[in-house]
Short mmCIF file of C-alpha atoms in Angstrom, two decimals:
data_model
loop_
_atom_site.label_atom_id
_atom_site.label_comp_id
_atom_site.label_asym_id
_atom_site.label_seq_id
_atom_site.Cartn_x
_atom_site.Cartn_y
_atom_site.Cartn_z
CA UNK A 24 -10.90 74.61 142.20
CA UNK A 25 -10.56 75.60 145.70
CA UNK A 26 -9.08 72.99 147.67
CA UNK A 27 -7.61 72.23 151.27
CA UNK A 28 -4.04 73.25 149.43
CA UNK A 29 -5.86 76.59 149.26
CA UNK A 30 -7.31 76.85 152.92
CA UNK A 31 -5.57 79.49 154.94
CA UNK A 32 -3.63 77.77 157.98
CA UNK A 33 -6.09 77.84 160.88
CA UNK A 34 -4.46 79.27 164.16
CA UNK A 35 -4.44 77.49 167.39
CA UNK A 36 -5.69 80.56 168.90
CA UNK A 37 -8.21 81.08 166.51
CA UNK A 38 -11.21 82.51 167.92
CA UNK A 39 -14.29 80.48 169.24
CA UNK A 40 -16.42 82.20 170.49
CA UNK A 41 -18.82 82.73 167.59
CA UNK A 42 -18.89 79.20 167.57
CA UNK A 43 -19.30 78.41 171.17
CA UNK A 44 -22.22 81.18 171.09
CA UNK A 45 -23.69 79.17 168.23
CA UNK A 46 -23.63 75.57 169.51
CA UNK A 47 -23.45 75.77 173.73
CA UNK A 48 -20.29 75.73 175.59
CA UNK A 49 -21.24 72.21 176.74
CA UNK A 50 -20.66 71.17 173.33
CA UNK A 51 -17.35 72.87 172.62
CA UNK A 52 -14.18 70.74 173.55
CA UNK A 53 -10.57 71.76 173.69
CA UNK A 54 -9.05 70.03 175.88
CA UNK A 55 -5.63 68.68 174.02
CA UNK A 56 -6.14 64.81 175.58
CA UNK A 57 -9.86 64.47 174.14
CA UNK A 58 -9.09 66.17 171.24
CA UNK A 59 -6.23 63.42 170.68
CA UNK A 60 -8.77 60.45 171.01
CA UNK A 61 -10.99 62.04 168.13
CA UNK A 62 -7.99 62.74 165.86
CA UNK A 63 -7.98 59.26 163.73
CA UNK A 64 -10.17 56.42 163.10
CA UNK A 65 -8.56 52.67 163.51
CA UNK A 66 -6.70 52.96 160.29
CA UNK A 67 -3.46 51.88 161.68
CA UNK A 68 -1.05 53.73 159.62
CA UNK A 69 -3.03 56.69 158.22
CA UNK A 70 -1.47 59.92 159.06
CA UNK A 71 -3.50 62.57 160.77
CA UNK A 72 -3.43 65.78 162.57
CA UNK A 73 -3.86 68.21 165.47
CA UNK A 74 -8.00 69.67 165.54
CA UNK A 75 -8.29 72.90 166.81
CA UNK A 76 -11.40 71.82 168.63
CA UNK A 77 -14.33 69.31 168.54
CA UNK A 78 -17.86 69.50 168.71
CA UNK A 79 -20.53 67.21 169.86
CA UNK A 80 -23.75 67.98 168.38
CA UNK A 81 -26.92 66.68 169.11
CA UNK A 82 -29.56 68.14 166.76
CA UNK A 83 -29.28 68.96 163.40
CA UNK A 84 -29.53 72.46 163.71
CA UNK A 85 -26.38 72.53 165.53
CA UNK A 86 -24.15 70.47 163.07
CA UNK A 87 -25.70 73.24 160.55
CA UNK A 88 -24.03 75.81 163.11
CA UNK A 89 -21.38 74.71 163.23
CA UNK A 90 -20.45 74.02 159.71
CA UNK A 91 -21.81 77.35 158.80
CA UNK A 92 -19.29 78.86 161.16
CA UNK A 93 -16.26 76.62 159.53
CA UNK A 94 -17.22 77.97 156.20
CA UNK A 95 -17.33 81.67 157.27
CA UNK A 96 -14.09 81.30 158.56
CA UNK A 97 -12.62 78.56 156.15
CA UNK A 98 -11.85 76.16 158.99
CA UNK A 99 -11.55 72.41 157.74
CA UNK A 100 -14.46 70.16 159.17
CA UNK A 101 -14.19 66.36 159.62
CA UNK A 102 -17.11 64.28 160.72
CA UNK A 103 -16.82 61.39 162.18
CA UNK A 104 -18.84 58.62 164.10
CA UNK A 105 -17.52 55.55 166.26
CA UNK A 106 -13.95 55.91 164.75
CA UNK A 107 -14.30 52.06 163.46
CA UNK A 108 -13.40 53.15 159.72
CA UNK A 109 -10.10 51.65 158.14
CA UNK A 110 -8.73 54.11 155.51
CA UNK A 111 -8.22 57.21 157.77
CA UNK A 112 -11.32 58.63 156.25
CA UNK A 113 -12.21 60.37 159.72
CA UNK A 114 -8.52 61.51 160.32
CA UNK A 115 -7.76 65.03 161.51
CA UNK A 116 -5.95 67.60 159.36
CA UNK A 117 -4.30 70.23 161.40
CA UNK A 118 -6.63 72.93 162.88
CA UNK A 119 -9.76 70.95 161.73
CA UNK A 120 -13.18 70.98 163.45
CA UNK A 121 -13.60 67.40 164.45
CA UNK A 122 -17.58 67.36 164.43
CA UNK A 123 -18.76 64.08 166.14
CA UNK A 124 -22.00 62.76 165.86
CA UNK A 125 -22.42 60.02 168.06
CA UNK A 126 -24.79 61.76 170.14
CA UNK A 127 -27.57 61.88 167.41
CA UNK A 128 -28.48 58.40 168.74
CA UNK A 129 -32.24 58.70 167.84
CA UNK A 130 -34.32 55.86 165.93
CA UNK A 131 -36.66 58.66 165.13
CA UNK A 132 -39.71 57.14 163.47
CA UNK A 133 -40.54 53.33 161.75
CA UNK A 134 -42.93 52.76 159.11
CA UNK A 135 -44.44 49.57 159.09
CA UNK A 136 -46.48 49.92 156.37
CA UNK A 137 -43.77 51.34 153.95
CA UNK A 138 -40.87 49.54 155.24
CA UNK A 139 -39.15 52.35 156.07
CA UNK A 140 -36.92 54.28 159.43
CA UNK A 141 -35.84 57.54 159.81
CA UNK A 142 -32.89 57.66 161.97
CA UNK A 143 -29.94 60.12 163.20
CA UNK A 144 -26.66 59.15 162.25
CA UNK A 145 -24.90 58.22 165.56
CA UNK A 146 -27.15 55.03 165.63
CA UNK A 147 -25.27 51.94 166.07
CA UNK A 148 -25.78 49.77 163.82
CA UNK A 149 -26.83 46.62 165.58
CA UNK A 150 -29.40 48.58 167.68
CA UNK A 151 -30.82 49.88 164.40
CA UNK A 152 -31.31 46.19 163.70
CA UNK A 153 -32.60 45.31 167.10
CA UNK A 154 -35.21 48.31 166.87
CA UNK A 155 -36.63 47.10 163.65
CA UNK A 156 -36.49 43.68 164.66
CA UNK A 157 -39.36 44.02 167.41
CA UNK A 158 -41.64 45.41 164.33
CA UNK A 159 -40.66 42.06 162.34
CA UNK A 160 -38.64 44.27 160.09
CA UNK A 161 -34.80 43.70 159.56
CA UNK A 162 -32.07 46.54 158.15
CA UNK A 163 -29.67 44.00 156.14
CA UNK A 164 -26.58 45.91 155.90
CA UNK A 165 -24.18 44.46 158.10
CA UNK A 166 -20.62 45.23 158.53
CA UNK A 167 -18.43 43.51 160.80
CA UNK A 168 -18.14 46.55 163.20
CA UNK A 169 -21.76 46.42 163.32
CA UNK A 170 -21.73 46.13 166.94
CA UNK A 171 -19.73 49.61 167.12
CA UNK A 172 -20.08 51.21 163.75
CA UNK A 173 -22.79 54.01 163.47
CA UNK A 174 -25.14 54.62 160.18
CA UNK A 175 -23.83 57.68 159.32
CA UNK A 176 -20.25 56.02 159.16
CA UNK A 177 -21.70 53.15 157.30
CA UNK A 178 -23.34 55.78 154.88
CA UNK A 179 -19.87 57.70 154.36
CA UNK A 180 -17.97 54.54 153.21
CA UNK A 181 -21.40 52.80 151.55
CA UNK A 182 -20.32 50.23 153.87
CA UNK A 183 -20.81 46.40 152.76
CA UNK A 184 -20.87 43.52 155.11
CA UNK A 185 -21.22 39.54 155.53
CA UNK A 186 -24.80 39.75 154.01
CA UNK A 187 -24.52 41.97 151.30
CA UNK A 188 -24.03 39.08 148.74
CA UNK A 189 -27.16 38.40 148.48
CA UNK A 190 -29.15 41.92 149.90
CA UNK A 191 -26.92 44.77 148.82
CA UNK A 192 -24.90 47.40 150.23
CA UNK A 193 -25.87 50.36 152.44
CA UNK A 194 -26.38 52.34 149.29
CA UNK A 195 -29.24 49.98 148.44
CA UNK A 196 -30.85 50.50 151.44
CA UNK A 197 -31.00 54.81 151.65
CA UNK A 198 -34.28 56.43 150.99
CA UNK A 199 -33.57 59.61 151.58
CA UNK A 200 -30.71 61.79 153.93
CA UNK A 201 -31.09 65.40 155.50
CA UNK A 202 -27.53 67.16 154.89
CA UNK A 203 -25.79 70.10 155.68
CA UNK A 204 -23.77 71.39 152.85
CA UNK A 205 -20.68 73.22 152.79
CA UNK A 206 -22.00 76.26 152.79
CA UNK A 207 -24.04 75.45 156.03
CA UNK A 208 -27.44 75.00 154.65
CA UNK A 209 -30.05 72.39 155.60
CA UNK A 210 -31.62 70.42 152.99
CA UNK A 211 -32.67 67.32 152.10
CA UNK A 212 -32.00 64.90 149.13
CA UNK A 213 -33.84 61.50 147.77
CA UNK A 214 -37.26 60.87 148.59
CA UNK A 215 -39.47 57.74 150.95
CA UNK A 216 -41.56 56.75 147.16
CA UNK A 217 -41.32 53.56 146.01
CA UNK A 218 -40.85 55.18 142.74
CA UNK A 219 -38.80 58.64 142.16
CA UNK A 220 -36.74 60.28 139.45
CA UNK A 221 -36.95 63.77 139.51
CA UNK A 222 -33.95 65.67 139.19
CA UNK A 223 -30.15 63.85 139.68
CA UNK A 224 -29.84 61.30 142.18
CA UNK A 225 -28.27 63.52 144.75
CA UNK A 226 -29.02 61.21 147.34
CA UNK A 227 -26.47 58.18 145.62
CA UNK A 228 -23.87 60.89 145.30
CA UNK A 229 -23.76 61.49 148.63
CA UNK A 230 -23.82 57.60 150.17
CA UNK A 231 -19.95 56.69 149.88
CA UNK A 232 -18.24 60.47 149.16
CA UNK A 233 -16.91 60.29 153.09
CA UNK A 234 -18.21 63.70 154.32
CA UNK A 235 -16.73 65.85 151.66
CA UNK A 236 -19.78 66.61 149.63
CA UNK A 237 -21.84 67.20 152.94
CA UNK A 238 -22.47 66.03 156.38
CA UNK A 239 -25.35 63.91 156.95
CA UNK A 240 -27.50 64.45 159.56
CA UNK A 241 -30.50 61.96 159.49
CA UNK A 242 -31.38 59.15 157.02
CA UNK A 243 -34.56 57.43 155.59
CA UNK A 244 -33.99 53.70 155.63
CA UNK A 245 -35.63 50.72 153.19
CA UNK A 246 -36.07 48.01 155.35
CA UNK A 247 -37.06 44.05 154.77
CA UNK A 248 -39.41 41.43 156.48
CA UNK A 249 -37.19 39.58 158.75
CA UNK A 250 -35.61 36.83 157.15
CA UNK A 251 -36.04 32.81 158.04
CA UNK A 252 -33.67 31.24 160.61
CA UNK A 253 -30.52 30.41 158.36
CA UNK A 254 -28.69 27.28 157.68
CA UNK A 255 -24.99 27.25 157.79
CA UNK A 256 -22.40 25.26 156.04
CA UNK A 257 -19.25 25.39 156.67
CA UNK A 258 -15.73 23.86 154.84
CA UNK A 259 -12.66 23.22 155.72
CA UNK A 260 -9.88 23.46 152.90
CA UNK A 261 -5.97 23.00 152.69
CA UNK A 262 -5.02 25.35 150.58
CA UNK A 263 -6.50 28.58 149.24
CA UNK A 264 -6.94 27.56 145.72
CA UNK A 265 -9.43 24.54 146.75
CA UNK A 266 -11.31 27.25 148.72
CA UNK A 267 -11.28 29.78 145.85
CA UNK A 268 -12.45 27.06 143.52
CA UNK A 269 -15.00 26.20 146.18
CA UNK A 270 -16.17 30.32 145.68
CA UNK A 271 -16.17 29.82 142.03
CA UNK A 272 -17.73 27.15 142.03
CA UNK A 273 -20.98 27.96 144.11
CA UNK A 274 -21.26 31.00 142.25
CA UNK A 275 -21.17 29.16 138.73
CA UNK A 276 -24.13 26.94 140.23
CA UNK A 277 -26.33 29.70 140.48
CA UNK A 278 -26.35 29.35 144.74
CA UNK A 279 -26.75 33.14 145.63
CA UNK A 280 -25.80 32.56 150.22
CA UNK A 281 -27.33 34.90 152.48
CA UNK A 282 -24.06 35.11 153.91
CA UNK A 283 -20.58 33.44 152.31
CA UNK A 284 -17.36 34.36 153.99
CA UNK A 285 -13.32 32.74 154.37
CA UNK A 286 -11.48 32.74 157.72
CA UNK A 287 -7.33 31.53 157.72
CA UNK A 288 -6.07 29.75 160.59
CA UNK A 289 -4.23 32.76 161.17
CA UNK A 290 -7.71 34.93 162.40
CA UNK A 291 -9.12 31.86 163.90
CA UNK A 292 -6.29 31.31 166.16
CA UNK A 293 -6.32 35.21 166.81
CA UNK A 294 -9.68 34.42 168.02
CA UNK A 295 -9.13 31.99 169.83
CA UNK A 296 -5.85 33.67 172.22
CA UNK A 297 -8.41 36.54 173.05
CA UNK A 298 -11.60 35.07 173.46
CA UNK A 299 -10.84 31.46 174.26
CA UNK A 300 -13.86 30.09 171.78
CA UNK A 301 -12.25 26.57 170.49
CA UNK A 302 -12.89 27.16 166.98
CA UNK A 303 -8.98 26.45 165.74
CA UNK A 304 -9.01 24.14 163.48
CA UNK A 305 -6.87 21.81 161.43
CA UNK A 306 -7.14 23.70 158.54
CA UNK A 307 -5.90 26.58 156.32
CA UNK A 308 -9.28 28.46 155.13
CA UNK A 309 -12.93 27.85 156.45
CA UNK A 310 -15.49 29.05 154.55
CA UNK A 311 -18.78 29.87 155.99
CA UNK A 312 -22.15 29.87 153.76
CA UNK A 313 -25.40 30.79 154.73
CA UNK A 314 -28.71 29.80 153.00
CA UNK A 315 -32.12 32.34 154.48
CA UNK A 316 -34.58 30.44 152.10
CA UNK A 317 -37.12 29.03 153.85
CA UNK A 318 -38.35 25.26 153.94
CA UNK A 319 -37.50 22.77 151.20
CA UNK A 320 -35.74 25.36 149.19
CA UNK A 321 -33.22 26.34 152.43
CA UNK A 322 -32.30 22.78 152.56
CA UNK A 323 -31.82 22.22 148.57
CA UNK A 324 -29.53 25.22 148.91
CA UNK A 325 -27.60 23.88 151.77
CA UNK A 326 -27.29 20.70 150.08
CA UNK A 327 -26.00 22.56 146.71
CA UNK A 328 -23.33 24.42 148.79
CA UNK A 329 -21.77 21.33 150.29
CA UNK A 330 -21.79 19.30 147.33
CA UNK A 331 -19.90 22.41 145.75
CA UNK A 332 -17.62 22.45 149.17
CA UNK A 333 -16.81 18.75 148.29
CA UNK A 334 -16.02 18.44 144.78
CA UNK A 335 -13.87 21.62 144.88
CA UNK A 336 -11.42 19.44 147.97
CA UNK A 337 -12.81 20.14 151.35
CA UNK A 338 -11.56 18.39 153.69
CA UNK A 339 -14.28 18.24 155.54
CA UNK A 340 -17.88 19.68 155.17
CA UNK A 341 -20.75 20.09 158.20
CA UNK A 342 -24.22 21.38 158.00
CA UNK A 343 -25.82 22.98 160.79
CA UNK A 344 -29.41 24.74 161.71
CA UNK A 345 -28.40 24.80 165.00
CA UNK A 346 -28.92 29.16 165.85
CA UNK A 347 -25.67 29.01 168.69
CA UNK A 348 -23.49 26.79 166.46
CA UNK A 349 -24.13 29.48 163.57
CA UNK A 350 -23.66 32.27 165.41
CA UNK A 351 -20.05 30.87 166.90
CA UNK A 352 -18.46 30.95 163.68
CA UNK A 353 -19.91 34.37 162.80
CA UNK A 354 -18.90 35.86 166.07
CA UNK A 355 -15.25 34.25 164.63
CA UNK A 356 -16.04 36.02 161.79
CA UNK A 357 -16.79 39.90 163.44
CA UNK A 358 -14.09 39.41 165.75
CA UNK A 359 -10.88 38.37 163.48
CA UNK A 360 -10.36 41.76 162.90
CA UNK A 361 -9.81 42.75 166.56
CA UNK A 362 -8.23 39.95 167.43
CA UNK A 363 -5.78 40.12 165.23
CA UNK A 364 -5.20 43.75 165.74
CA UNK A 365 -3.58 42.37 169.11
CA UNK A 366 -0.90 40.65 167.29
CA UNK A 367 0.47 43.69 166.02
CA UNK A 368 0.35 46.55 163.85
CA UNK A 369 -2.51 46.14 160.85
CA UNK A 370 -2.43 47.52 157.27
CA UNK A 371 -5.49 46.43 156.13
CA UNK A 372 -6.66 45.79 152.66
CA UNK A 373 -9.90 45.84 151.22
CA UNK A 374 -9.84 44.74 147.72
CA UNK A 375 -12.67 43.41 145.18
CA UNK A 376 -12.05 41.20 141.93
CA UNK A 377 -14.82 39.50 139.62
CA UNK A 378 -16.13 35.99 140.92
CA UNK A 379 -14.16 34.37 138.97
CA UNK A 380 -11.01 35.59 140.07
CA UNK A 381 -11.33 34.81 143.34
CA UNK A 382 -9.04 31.83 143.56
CA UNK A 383 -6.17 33.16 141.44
CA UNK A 384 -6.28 36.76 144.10
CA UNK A 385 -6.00 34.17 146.86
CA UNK A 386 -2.85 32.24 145.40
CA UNK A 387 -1.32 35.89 144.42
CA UNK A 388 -1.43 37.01 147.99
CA UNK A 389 -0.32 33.77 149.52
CA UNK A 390 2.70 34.48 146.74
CA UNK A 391 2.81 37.91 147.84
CA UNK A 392 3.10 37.05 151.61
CA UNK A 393 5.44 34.72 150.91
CA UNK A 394 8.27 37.02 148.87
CA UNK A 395 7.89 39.86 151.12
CA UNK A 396 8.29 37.75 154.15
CA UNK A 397 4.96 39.10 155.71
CA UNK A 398 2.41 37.28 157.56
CA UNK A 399 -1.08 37.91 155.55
CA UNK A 400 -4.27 37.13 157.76
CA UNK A 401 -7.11 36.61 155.75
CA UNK A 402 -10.62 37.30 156.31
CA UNK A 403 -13.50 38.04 153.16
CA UNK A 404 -16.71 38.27 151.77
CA UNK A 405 -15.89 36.30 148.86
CA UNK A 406 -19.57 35.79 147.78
CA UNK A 407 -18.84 39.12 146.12
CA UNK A 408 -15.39 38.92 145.70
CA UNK A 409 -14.34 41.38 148.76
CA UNK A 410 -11.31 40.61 150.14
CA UNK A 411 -9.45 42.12 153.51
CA UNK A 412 -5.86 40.48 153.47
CA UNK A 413 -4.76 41.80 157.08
CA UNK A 414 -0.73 42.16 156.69
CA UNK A 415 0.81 42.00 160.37
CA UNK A 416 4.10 42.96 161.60
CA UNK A 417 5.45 42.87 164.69
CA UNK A 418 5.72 46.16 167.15
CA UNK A 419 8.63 48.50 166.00
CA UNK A 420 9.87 47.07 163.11
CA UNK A 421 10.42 49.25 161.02
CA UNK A 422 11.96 46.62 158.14
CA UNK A 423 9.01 44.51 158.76
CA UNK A 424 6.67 47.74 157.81
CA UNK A 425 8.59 48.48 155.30
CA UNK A 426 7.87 44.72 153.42
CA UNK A 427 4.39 44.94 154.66
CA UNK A 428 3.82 48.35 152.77
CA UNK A 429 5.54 46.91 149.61
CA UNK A 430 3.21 43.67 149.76
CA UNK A 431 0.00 45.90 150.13
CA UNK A 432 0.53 48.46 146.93
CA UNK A 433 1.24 44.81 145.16
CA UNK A 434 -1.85 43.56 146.35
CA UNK A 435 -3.82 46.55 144.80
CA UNK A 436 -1.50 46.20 141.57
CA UNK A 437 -2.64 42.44 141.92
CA UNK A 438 -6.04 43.64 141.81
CA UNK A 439 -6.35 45.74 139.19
CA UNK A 440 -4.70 43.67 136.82
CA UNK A 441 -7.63 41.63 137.61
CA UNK A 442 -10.46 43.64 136.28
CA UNK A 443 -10.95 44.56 140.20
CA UNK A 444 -11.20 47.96 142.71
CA UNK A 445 -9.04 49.10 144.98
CA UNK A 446 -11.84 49.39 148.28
CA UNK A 447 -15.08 47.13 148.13
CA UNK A 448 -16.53 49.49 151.44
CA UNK A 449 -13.84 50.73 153.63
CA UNK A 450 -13.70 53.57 151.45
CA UNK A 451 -10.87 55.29 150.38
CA UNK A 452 -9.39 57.91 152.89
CA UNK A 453 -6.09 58.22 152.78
CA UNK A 454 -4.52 54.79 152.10
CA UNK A 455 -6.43 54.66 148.97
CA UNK A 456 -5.65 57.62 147.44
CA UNK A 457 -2.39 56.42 145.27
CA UNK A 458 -4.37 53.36 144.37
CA UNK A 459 -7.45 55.64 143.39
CA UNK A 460 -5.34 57.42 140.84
CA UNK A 461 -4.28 54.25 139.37
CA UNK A 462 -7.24 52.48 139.03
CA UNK A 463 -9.62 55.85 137.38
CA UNK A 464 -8.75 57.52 134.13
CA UNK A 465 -7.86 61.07 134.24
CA UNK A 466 -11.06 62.21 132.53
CA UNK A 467 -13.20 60.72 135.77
CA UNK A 468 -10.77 61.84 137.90
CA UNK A 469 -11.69 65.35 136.73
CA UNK A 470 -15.35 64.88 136.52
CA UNK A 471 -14.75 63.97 140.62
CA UNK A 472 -13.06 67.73 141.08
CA UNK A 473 -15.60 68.95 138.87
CA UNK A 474 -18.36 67.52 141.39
CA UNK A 475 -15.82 68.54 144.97
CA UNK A 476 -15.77 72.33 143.57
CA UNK A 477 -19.49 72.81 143.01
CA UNK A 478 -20.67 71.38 146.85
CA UNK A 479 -17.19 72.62 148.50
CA UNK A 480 -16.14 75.27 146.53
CA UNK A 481 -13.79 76.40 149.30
CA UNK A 482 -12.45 73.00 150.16
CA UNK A 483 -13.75 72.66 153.85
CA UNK A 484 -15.25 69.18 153.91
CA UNK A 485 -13.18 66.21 155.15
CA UNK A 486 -10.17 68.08 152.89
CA UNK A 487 -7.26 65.25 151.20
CA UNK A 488 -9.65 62.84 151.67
CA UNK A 489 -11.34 60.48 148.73
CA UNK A 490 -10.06 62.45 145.90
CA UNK A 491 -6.38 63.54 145.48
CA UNK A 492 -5.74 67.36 145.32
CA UNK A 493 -5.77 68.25 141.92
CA UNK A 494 -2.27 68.86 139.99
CA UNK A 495 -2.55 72.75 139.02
CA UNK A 496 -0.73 72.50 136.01
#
């Protein structure tokens, strides 16, 4: 296999102009500042390199172009959208094309009838959902950087989000994507039929491979009816166990939330120094459950999550229909991530264990924190079992990094002794990539650089990235 071991070291002074010619000046950049901001996503300690140049495409002919001219001369290409990703997915490798796409901000066409859209992948997320929304449809995928994070993004890393519990992942929702392939062909995969299985599923192989099978250019959409106004319950707990056992225990009653997700006192007070929004509260975990069913069966469902809340030690349980009481928590919920970014360096994790481990992964990283002498912030879906322990140190400390590093390859050892996966939906980039070859055996491993060589055979696309270079021996 040709990989981006095998790439010939692209010059600084290598030659644009073929490239320039093909896409516009206008969309050509060089300068070394710009290039800089482009050069890593907001994985805090994912290495990353010096681009050669970036491009800013708006159409899809010129992202074809582009890559076309990468491949002719063997030039690594890394797309990338709003930069929000966590793993160092969209990191540069030196003398990479950085080819962003968050001009291709068109909702291009809705289908009422089939419940479909057909957008370009710089959309934002949340103005996806807004667009839909005035047709009474609703796009359920919903990651907390919705408000930043762009579909294609959220198609690279088959992102997940707060309501994927209960409606999926982004993979659930993709009809059908235009690409361009390595080669710098245009072509499209899946199909907008209710029904379709002709050929491999080219389409799923592509959601979640982090632009190194191909670069996706526009996607076809499922959408839903808009759901019913939620009701939210939320409990306070003293200790992670009683809120693990609270997770368990919903899910063993056959309660399936709209929404289900833990906040520590660490992210709420986070919150709370930055945006001043009086939701500290005297408590170690809050979890935060959503029922979408409408009429009597919303409020049996409510009623079923906090008599679950109760018996599993909540301290204390509230029910609320109220939309701007519900949407101050969740607002908690988007921005712990942020906020705690402003505490200090972030390595963030992004594990998933079975249902039924839940509580005994949130005692193990308490444990964890506590031998390593690292302060864990915890924020997760744990409807599904998707946790993000957020392990803070403090600016230029390199001892404190050093523990924090330690405590997150024992969290992924943590996890897969648990039956679990090293990323639920950040992907895996770069930090991932020593827990990826852990966690799959070396025959799947292979079948992955069996599938890299035949759509990159020359290693261009997103190279180091998702899969580990293979050994040659």
């Amino acid at each position: 296999m040709a990989d981006d071991a095998t790439l010939p070291p692209t010059r600084a002074d290598t030659d644009l102009s073929a490239l320039v010619a093909a896409v516009g000046a206008d969309l050509v950049v060089t300068d070394p500042d710009v290039l800089a901001s482009y050069a890593h996503d907001d994985a805090e300690w994912a290495p990353y390199g010096r681009p050669l140049a970036l491009v800013r495409p708006e159409t899809s002919e010129q992202v074809r172009a582009a890559v076309a001219w990468c491949a002719e001369h063997r030039v690594p290409v890394i797309a990338r959208g709003a930069g929000t990703g966590l793993s160092g997915g969209a990191n540069a490798v030196d003398g990479a094309l950085m080819l962003s796409l968050e001009r291709m901000t068109r909702v291009l066409e809705v289908s009422t009838v089939e419940r479909w859209v057909r957008v370009q992948p710089g959309v934002v997320n949340d103005h996806l959902r807004a667009a839909v929304a005035e047709q009474g449809l609703w796009y359920p995928p919903d990651p907390a950087s919705s408000p930043w994070s762009t579909i294609g993004g959220n198609i690279a890393t088959n992102a997940g989000g707060m309501c994927c519990v209960k409606y999926g992942v982004t993979g659930d929702y993709v009809l059908e994507l235009e690409i361009v392939t390595a080669a710098g062909e245009l072509t499209r995969v899946g199909r907008r039929t209710a029904k379709g299985v002709a050929g491999y599923d080219l389409c799923s192989l592509i959601v979640g491979s982090e632009g190194t099978l191909a670069i996706v250019t526009e996607a076809v959409l499922r959408l839903r009816p808009l759901p019913a106004e939620p009701i939210t319950v939320a409990g306070y707990f003293t200790s992670v166990v009683d809120a693990g056992n609270a997770v368990r225990a919903v899910a063993a009653a056959g309660l399936v939330p709209s929404t289900f997700e833990l906040v520590d006192k660490h992210c709420l007070a986070a919150v709370d120094a930055w945006k001043h929004m009086g939701l500290s509260v005297e408590a170690e975990i809050v979890l935060i459950a959503r029922t979408d069913v409408p009429g009597d069966g919303g409020l049996a469902e409510a009623t079923g999550l906090v008599q679950c809340f109760e018996e599993a030690g909540a301290t204390f349980v509230a029910q609320s229909s109220d939309p701007q009481e519900s949407e101050a928590l969740y607002a908690a919920r988007r921005l712990a991530y942020p906020a705690v970014e402003r505490l200090g360096p972030v390595l963030t994790e992004d594990v998933c264990v079975p249902m039924a481990k839940v509580p005994e992964m949130l005692s193990r990283i308490e444990e964890i924190a506590q031998r390593y002498d690292v302060t864990i912030a915890n924020v997760a879906h744990v409807g599904d079992g998707n946790l993000h322990p957020l392990l803070i140190v403090p600016p230029n400390d390199e001892e404190a990094k050093a523990h924090a590093q330690a405590a997150f390859e024992e969290v992924i050892t943590a996890t897969l002794q648990m039956g679990g996966t090293v990323t639920g939906e950040h992907g895996v980039g770069l930090l991932k990539l020593p827990g990826l070859l852990r966690e799959l055996s070396p025959t799947t491993l292979a079948m992955h650089h069996a599938v890299k060589a035949a759509l990159d055979p020359h290693g261009i696309l997103n190279p180091g990235k998702v899969i580990p270079v293979p050994d040659p021996s």
